[in-house]
């Protein structure tokens, strides 16, 4: 046992040394039009990443027009003034690159991975759709159908597909996190072309964007290219909507039963937690790893291996720009009652509150956090997204070099304290997912 613990300690020391030696160097500055630019040189491979993060997510939407941020994730590939309709992705792929995008509650993120000799192409294409994306009736009607079909296939027709939608709708009463980024098809159907154009003019502007370029590049030459393609795009004077509403402190447990097209019941517990980047957010994130990070995690050992009450478990920190959720999820084994499963989940939460974590388990947890953090920065894509997010959502790009220290500063006492402070019944929503056959009974 001592030998095992010693090896864990040595592993932790090695990872810490590796993290400290792998500093991510970057250059950042603002153009006069408000565009924030981050440059990171890495000549390991002859590739570059060109990414644009727009500080707009589903929380910026009108409650009667949800789904706009995600809709634009698709619409921005329709084309632009100088790129023919439907040719955007083909042009990147023909140059040997790859392209994609994703949307969250807080931001929309577009990225291209290109051979380094195609850097100018990537910058020109991003600048062209920032300046003159094709927002017209044909593109809107095409993407209406695409988005509705995506929602149908990925969520509506999937077992537990509505889980996040129902969880956030139950946990939030007033904050715009009460709807998820996929939004509502009915609102997308009702929206006019003018509304889509206004959304573009409001949020897709230089002073609401972060351009991050990383890889095999020359810093000074890249600055010239950025000025060439983005410098003349005017700064917007339209106010950018940032929700100021605060979710009231929850004082009573919220509950909901959902009958779904599933075979096995499930339990969801969603606790309110502070915003990302706050001191307690790091301890909370570590708690989720303690509970479900790997086969030997607490929830997995107790509910899946020992008691065999669940076929799968998960503990997920939905840490966001505004206060988010700590979600525990368990899918019941055949014949297990959801109330029994919920009680077992509560037992593990109570253990974290009452029983101090052992030195060995705590060191193992720190090692997991370090490994996950370092692995997240191993790829060019991982670094560019981190750099952009740290600037736009945290206001501190250099967190890419210092955030691990914030995790490692968390103590065993911090874990117990935040568990007692936030993981309370009056601060949570609980959902029971049941088969539709149970509803009939």
Short mmCIF file of N, CA and C in Angstrom, two decimals, residues 106-204:
data_model
loop_
_atom_site.label_atom_id
_atom_site.label_comp_id
_atom_site.label_asym_id
_atom_site.label_seq_id
_atom_site.Cartn_x
_atom_site.Cartn_y
_atom_site.Cartn_z
N UNK A 106 -23.21 30.25 -23.83
CA UNK A 106 -22.49 31.51 -23.67
C UNK A 106 -21.77 32.02 -24.91
N UNK A 107 -21.47 31.14 -25.88
CA UNK A 107 -20.71 31.60 -27.04
C UNK A 107 -20.93 30.70 -28.24
N UNK A 108 -20.54 31.20 -29.42
CA UNK A 108 -20.55 30.40 -30.65
C UNK A 108 -19.13 30.39 -31.19
N UNK A 109 -18.65 29.21 -31.57
CA UNK A 109 -17.23 29.03 -31.88
C UNK A 109 -17.07 28.36 -33.24
N UNK A 110 -16.29 28.99 -34.11
CA UNK A 110 -16.01 28.48 -35.45
C UNK A 110 -14.51 28.22 -35.57
N UNK A 111 -14.14 27.09 -36.17
CA UNK A 111 -12.72 26.84 -36.31
C UNK A 111 -12.40 26.15 -37.63
N UNK A 112 -11.20 26.48 -38.14
CA UNK A 112 -10.65 25.86 -39.33
C UNK A 112 -9.25 25.34 -38.98
N UNK A 113 -8.93 24.16 -39.45
CA UNK A 113 -7.57 23.62 -39.35
C UNK A 113 -7.05 23.50 -40.78
N UNK A 114 -5.95 24.19 -41.07
CA UNK A 114 -5.46 24.29 -42.44
C UNK A 114 -3.95 24.01 -42.52
N UNK A 115 -3.47 23.61 -43.70
CA UNK A 115 -2.02 23.63 -43.91
C UNK A 115 -1.53 25.06 -43.70
N UNK A 116 -0.36 25.23 -43.11
CA UNK A 116 0.09 26.57 -42.76
C UNK A 116 0.25 27.49 -43.96
N UNK A 117 0.45 26.91 -45.16
CA UNK A 117 0.56 27.78 -46.34
C UNK A 117 -0.80 28.29 -46.82
N UNK A 118 -1.87 27.89 -46.13
CA UNK A 118 -3.21 28.37 -46.47
C UNK A 118 -3.77 29.32 -45.40
N UNK A 119 -2.90 29.86 -44.58
CA UNK A 119 -3.34 30.77 -43.53
C UNK A 119 -4.12 31.95 -44.09
N UNK A 120 -3.62 32.56 -45.14
CA UNK A 120 -4.29 33.73 -45.72
C UNK A 120 -5.70 33.39 -46.18
N UNK A 121 -5.88 32.19 -46.73
CA UNK A 121 -7.22 31.78 -47.16
C UNK A 121 -8.17 31.73 -45.97
N UNK A 122 -7.72 31.10 -44.89
CA UNK A 122 -8.58 31.00 -43.71
C UNK A 122 -8.96 32.35 -43.15
N UNK A 123 -8.01 33.27 -43.10
CA UNK A 123 -8.30 34.61 -42.58
C UNK A 123 -9.25 35.37 -43.51
N UNK A 124 -9.02 35.26 -44.80
CA UNK A 124 -9.90 35.94 -45.75
C UNK A 124 -11.33 35.43 -45.64
N UNK A 125 -11.50 34.13 -45.49
CA UNK A 125 -12.85 33.57 -45.42
C UNK A 125 -13.57 33.96 -44.14
N UNK A 126 -12.85 33.96 -43.01
CA UNK A 126 -13.48 34.39 -41.76
C UNK A 126 -13.84 35.87 -41.81
N UNK A 127 -12.96 36.67 -42.36
CA UNK A 127 -13.24 38.10 -42.46
C UNK A 127 -14.42 38.37 -43.39
N UNK A 128 -14.51 37.62 -44.48
CA UNK A 128 -15.57 37.86 -45.46
C UNK A 128 -16.95 37.57 -44.88
N UNK A 129 -17.06 36.50 -44.08
CA UNK A 129 -18.39 36.24 -43.54
C UNK A 129 -18.69 37.08 -42.30
N UNK A 130 -17.65 37.59 -41.63
CA UNK A 130 -17.89 38.58 -40.58
C UNK A 130 -18.43 39.88 -41.19
N UNK A 131 -17.88 40.25 -42.32
CA UNK A 131 -18.27 41.51 -42.97
C UNK A 131 -19.55 41.39 -43.77
N UNK A 132 -19.76 40.20 -44.42
CA UNK A 132 -20.88 40.15 -45.39
C UNK A 132 -21.41 38.73 -45.55
N UNK A 133 -21.79 38.09 -44.45
CA UNK A 133 -22.39 36.75 -44.56
C UNK A 133 -23.68 36.82 -45.35
N UNK A 134 -24.02 35.71 -46.01
CA UNK A 134 -25.21 35.65 -46.85
C UNK A 134 -26.42 35.36 -45.96
N UNK A 135 -27.10 36.40 -45.53
CA UNK A 135 -28.32 36.26 -44.72
C UNK A 135 -29.49 36.62 -45.61
N UNK A 136 -30.06 35.63 -46.27
CA UNK A 136 -31.18 35.89 -47.18
C UNK A 136 -32.24 34.81 -47.00
N UNK A 137 -33.36 34.99 -47.72
CA UNK A 137 -34.49 34.10 -47.51
C UNK A 137 -34.17 32.66 -47.88
N UNK A 138 -33.43 32.47 -48.96
CA UNK A 138 -33.10 31.11 -49.39
C UNK A 138 -32.27 30.38 -48.34
N UNK A 139 -31.25 31.06 -47.82
CA UNK A 139 -30.41 30.43 -46.81
C UNK A 139 -31.17 30.15 -45.53
N UNK A 140 -32.02 31.09 -45.13
CA UNK A 140 -32.81 30.92 -43.91
C UNK A 140 -33.74 29.72 -44.04
N UNK A 141 -34.43 29.62 -45.17
CA UNK A 141 -35.38 28.51 -45.35
C UNK A 141 -34.65 27.17 -45.39
N UNK A 142 -33.47 27.15 -46.02
CA UNK A 142 -32.69 25.91 -46.06
C UNK A 142 -32.30 25.47 -44.65
N UNK A 143 -31.80 26.41 -43.87
CA UNK A 143 -31.31 26.06 -42.54
C UNK A 143 -32.44 25.82 -41.54
N UNK A 144 -33.61 26.39 -41.78
CA UNK A 144 -34.76 26.06 -40.93
C UNK A 144 -34.98 24.54 -40.94
N UNK A 145 -34.96 23.98 -42.13
CA UNK A 145 -35.20 22.54 -42.27
C UNK A 145 -34.05 21.73 -41.68
N UNK A 146 -32.82 22.19 -41.89
CA UNK A 146 -31.65 21.48 -41.38
C UNK A 146 -31.67 21.44 -39.85
N UNK A 147 -31.95 22.58 -39.23
CA UNK A 147 -31.93 22.66 -37.77
C UNK A 147 -33.05 21.84 -37.16
N UNK A 148 -34.23 21.90 -37.75
CA UNK A 148 -35.35 21.10 -37.23
C UNK A 148 -35.07 19.61 -37.35
N UNK A 149 -34.46 19.21 -38.45
CA UNK A 149 -34.14 17.80 -38.64
C UNK A 149 -33.06 17.36 -37.65
N UNK A 150 -32.08 18.24 -37.41
CA UNK A 150 -31.03 17.92 -36.43
C UNK A 150 -31.64 17.71 -35.05
N UNK A 151 -32.53 18.60 -34.65
CA UNK A 151 -33.18 18.46 -33.33
C UNK A 151 -33.98 17.16 -33.26
N UNK A 152 -34.66 16.84 -34.34
CA UNK A 152 -35.48 15.63 -34.36
C UNK A 152 -34.61 14.38 -34.23
N UNK A 153 -33.51 14.34 -34.99
CA UNK A 153 -32.67 13.15 -35.01
C UNK A 153 -31.80 13.02 -33.75
N UNK A 154 -31.25 14.12 -33.27
CA UNK A 154 -30.30 14.07 -32.17
C UNK A 154 -30.95 14.11 -30.80
N UNK A 155 -32.14 14.69 -30.71
CA UNK A 155 -32.77 14.85 -29.41
C UNK A 155 -34.15 14.22 -29.33
N UNK A 156 -35.06 14.69 -30.16
CA UNK A 156 -36.46 14.28 -30.02
C UNK A 156 -36.66 12.78 -30.18
N UNK A 157 -35.89 12.15 -31.07
CA UNK A 157 -36.07 10.72 -31.35
C UNK A 157 -35.06 9.84 -30.63
N UNK A 158 -34.34 10.41 -29.67
CA UNK A 158 -33.33 9.65 -28.94
C UNK A 158 -33.78 9.39 -27.51
N UNK A 159 -33.53 8.20 -26.97
CA UNK A 159 -33.82 7.97 -25.55
C UNK A 159 -33.08 8.98 -24.67
N UNK A 160 -33.75 9.53 -23.71
CA UNK A 160 -33.21 10.54 -22.81
C UNK A 160 -32.79 11.81 -23.55
N UNK A 161 -33.23 11.98 -24.78
CA UNK A 161 -32.80 13.12 -25.59
C UNK A 161 -33.22 14.46 -25.03
N UNK A 162 -34.30 14.48 -24.27
CA UNK A 162 -34.79 15.75 -23.71
C UNK A 162 -34.24 16.01 -22.32
N UNK A 163 -33.26 15.22 -21.90
CA UNK A 163 -32.81 15.28 -20.51
C UNK A 163 -32.29 16.66 -20.13
N UNK A 164 -31.36 17.22 -20.92
CA UNK A 164 -30.83 18.53 -20.58
C UNK A 164 -31.90 19.61 -20.69
N UNK A 165 -32.74 19.52 -21.70
CA UNK A 165 -33.81 20.50 -21.88
C UNK A 165 -34.73 20.54 -20.66
N UNK A 166 -35.14 19.38 -20.19
CA UNK A 166 -36.02 19.31 -19.03
C UNK A 166 -35.30 19.70 -17.74
N UNK A 167 -34.03 19.33 -17.63
CA UNK A 167 -33.28 19.65 -16.43
C UNK A 167 -33.13 21.16 -16.26
N UNK A 168 -32.72 21.84 -17.32
CA UNK A 168 -32.53 23.29 -17.21
C UNK A 168 -33.85 24.03 -17.06
N UNK A 169 -34.90 23.54 -17.71
CA UNK A 169 -36.21 24.17 -17.58
C UNK A 169 -36.76 24.02 -16.17
N UNK A 170 -36.41 22.94 -15.49
CA UNK A 170 -36.86 22.71 -14.12
C UNK A 170 -36.01 23.48 -13.12
N UNK A 171 -34.71 23.57 -13.39
CA UNK A 171 -33.78 24.20 -12.44
C UNK A 171 -33.84 25.72 -12.45
N UNK A 172 -34.18 26.32 -13.60
CA UNK A 172 -34.18 27.77 -13.72
C UNK A 172 -35.60 28.30 -13.91
N UNK A 173 -35.89 29.40 -13.21
CA UNK A 173 -37.21 30.02 -13.32
C UNK A 173 -37.18 31.28 -14.17
N UNK A 174 -36.11 32.08 -14.07
CA UNK A 174 -36.08 33.38 -14.77
C UNK A 174 -34.84 33.57 -15.65
N UNK A 175 -33.74 32.96 -15.31
CA UNK A 175 -32.51 33.17 -16.09
C UNK A 175 -32.63 32.50 -17.45
N UNK A 176 -32.03 33.09 -18.51
CA UNK A 176 -32.12 32.48 -19.84
C UNK A 176 -31.44 31.14 -20.00
N UNK A 177 -30.74 30.66 -18.99
CA UNK A 177 -30.27 29.28 -19.03
C UNK A 177 -31.44 28.29 -18.95
N UNK A 178 -32.64 28.79 -18.75
CA UNK A 178 -33.79 27.88 -18.64
C UNK A 178 -34.13 27.22 -19.97
N UNK A 179 -33.58 27.73 -21.07
CA UNK A 179 -33.69 27.00 -22.34
C UNK A 179 -32.29 26.64 -22.83
N UNK A 180 -32.20 25.56 -23.60
CA UNK A 180 -30.90 25.05 -24.05
C UNK A 180 -30.60 25.57 -25.45
N UNK A 181 -29.32 25.50 -25.89
CA UNK A 181 -28.94 26.11 -27.17
C UNK A 181 -29.71 25.62 -28.39
N UNK A 182 -30.18 24.38 -28.40
CA UNK A 182 -30.90 23.91 -29.58
C UNK A 182 -32.17 24.71 -29.81
N UNK A 183 -32.72 25.29 -28.74
CA UNK A 183 -33.88 26.16 -28.87
C UNK A 183 -35.15 25.43 -29.25
N UNK A 184 -36.10 26.20 -29.72
CA UNK A 184 -37.41 25.66 -30.08
C UNK A 184 -37.66 25.82 -31.56
N UNK A 185 -38.06 24.73 -32.21
CA UNK A 185 -38.34 24.78 -33.66
C UNK A 185 -39.46 25.75 -33.98
N UNK A 186 -40.43 25.89 -33.11
CA UNK A 186 -41.56 26.76 -33.41
C UNK A 186 -41.12 28.22 -33.51
N UNK A 187 -40.13 28.63 -32.68
CA UNK A 187 -39.67 30.00 -32.74
C UNK A 187 -38.84 30.25 -33.99
N UNK A 188 -38.06 29.28 -34.39
CA UNK A 188 -37.29 29.41 -35.63
C UNK A 188 -38.26 29.52 -36.82
N UNK A 189 -39.34 28.78 -36.78
CA UNK A 189 -40.33 28.85 -37.86
C UNK A 189 -40.99 30.22 -37.94
N UNK A 190 -41.27 30.82 -36.80
CA UNK A 190 -41.98 32.09 -36.77
C UNK A 190 -41.11 33.28 -37.13
N UNK A 191 -39.80 33.16 -36.92
CA UNK A 191 -38.91 34.30 -37.09
C UNK A 191 -38.86 34.77 -38.54
N UNK A 192 -38.78 36.06 -38.72
CA UNK A 192 -38.71 36.66 -40.06
C UNK A 192 -37.27 36.84 -40.48
N UNK A 193 -37.07 37.05 -41.76
CA UNK A 193 -35.73 37.32 -42.29
C UNK A 193 -35.13 38.54 -41.61
N UNK A 194 -35.94 39.55 -41.38
CA UNK A 194 -35.44 40.77 -40.74
C UNK A 194 -34.89 40.50 -39.34
N UNK A 195 -35.53 39.59 -38.63
CA UNK A 195 -35.05 39.24 -37.29
C UNK A 195 -33.68 38.55 -37.34
N UNK A 196 -33.50 37.69 -38.32
CA UNK A 196 -32.20 37.03 -38.46
C UNK A 196 -31.13 38.05 -38.86
N UNK A 197 -31.48 38.97 -39.73
CA UNK A 197 -30.51 39.99 -40.14
C UNK A 197 -30.13 40.87 -38.96
N UNK A 198 -31.09 41.19 -38.12
CA UNK A 198 -30.79 42.03 -36.96
C UNK A 198 -29.90 41.31 -35.97
N UNK A 199 -30.12 40.01 -35.78
CA UNK A 199 -29.28 39.21 -34.89
C UNK A 199 -27.84 39.23 -35.39
N UNK A 200 -27.67 39.08 -36.67
CA UNK A 200 -26.33 39.11 -37.28
C UNK A 200 -25.68 40.48 -37.08
N UNK A 201 -26.42 41.55 -37.32
CA UNK A 201 -25.87 42.90 -37.19
C UNK A 201 -25.53 43.23 -35.74
N UNK A 202 -26.23 42.61 -34.80
CA UNK A 202 -26.00 42.89 -33.39
C UNK A 202 -24.81 42.13 -32.83
N UNK A 203 -24.74 40.85 -33.11
CA UNK A 203 -23.76 39.99 -32.44
C UNK A 203 -22.55 39.62 -33.28
N UNK A 204 -22.69 39.60 -34.59
CA UNK A 204 -21.57 39.20 -35.46
C UNK A 204 -20.83 40.45 -35.93
#
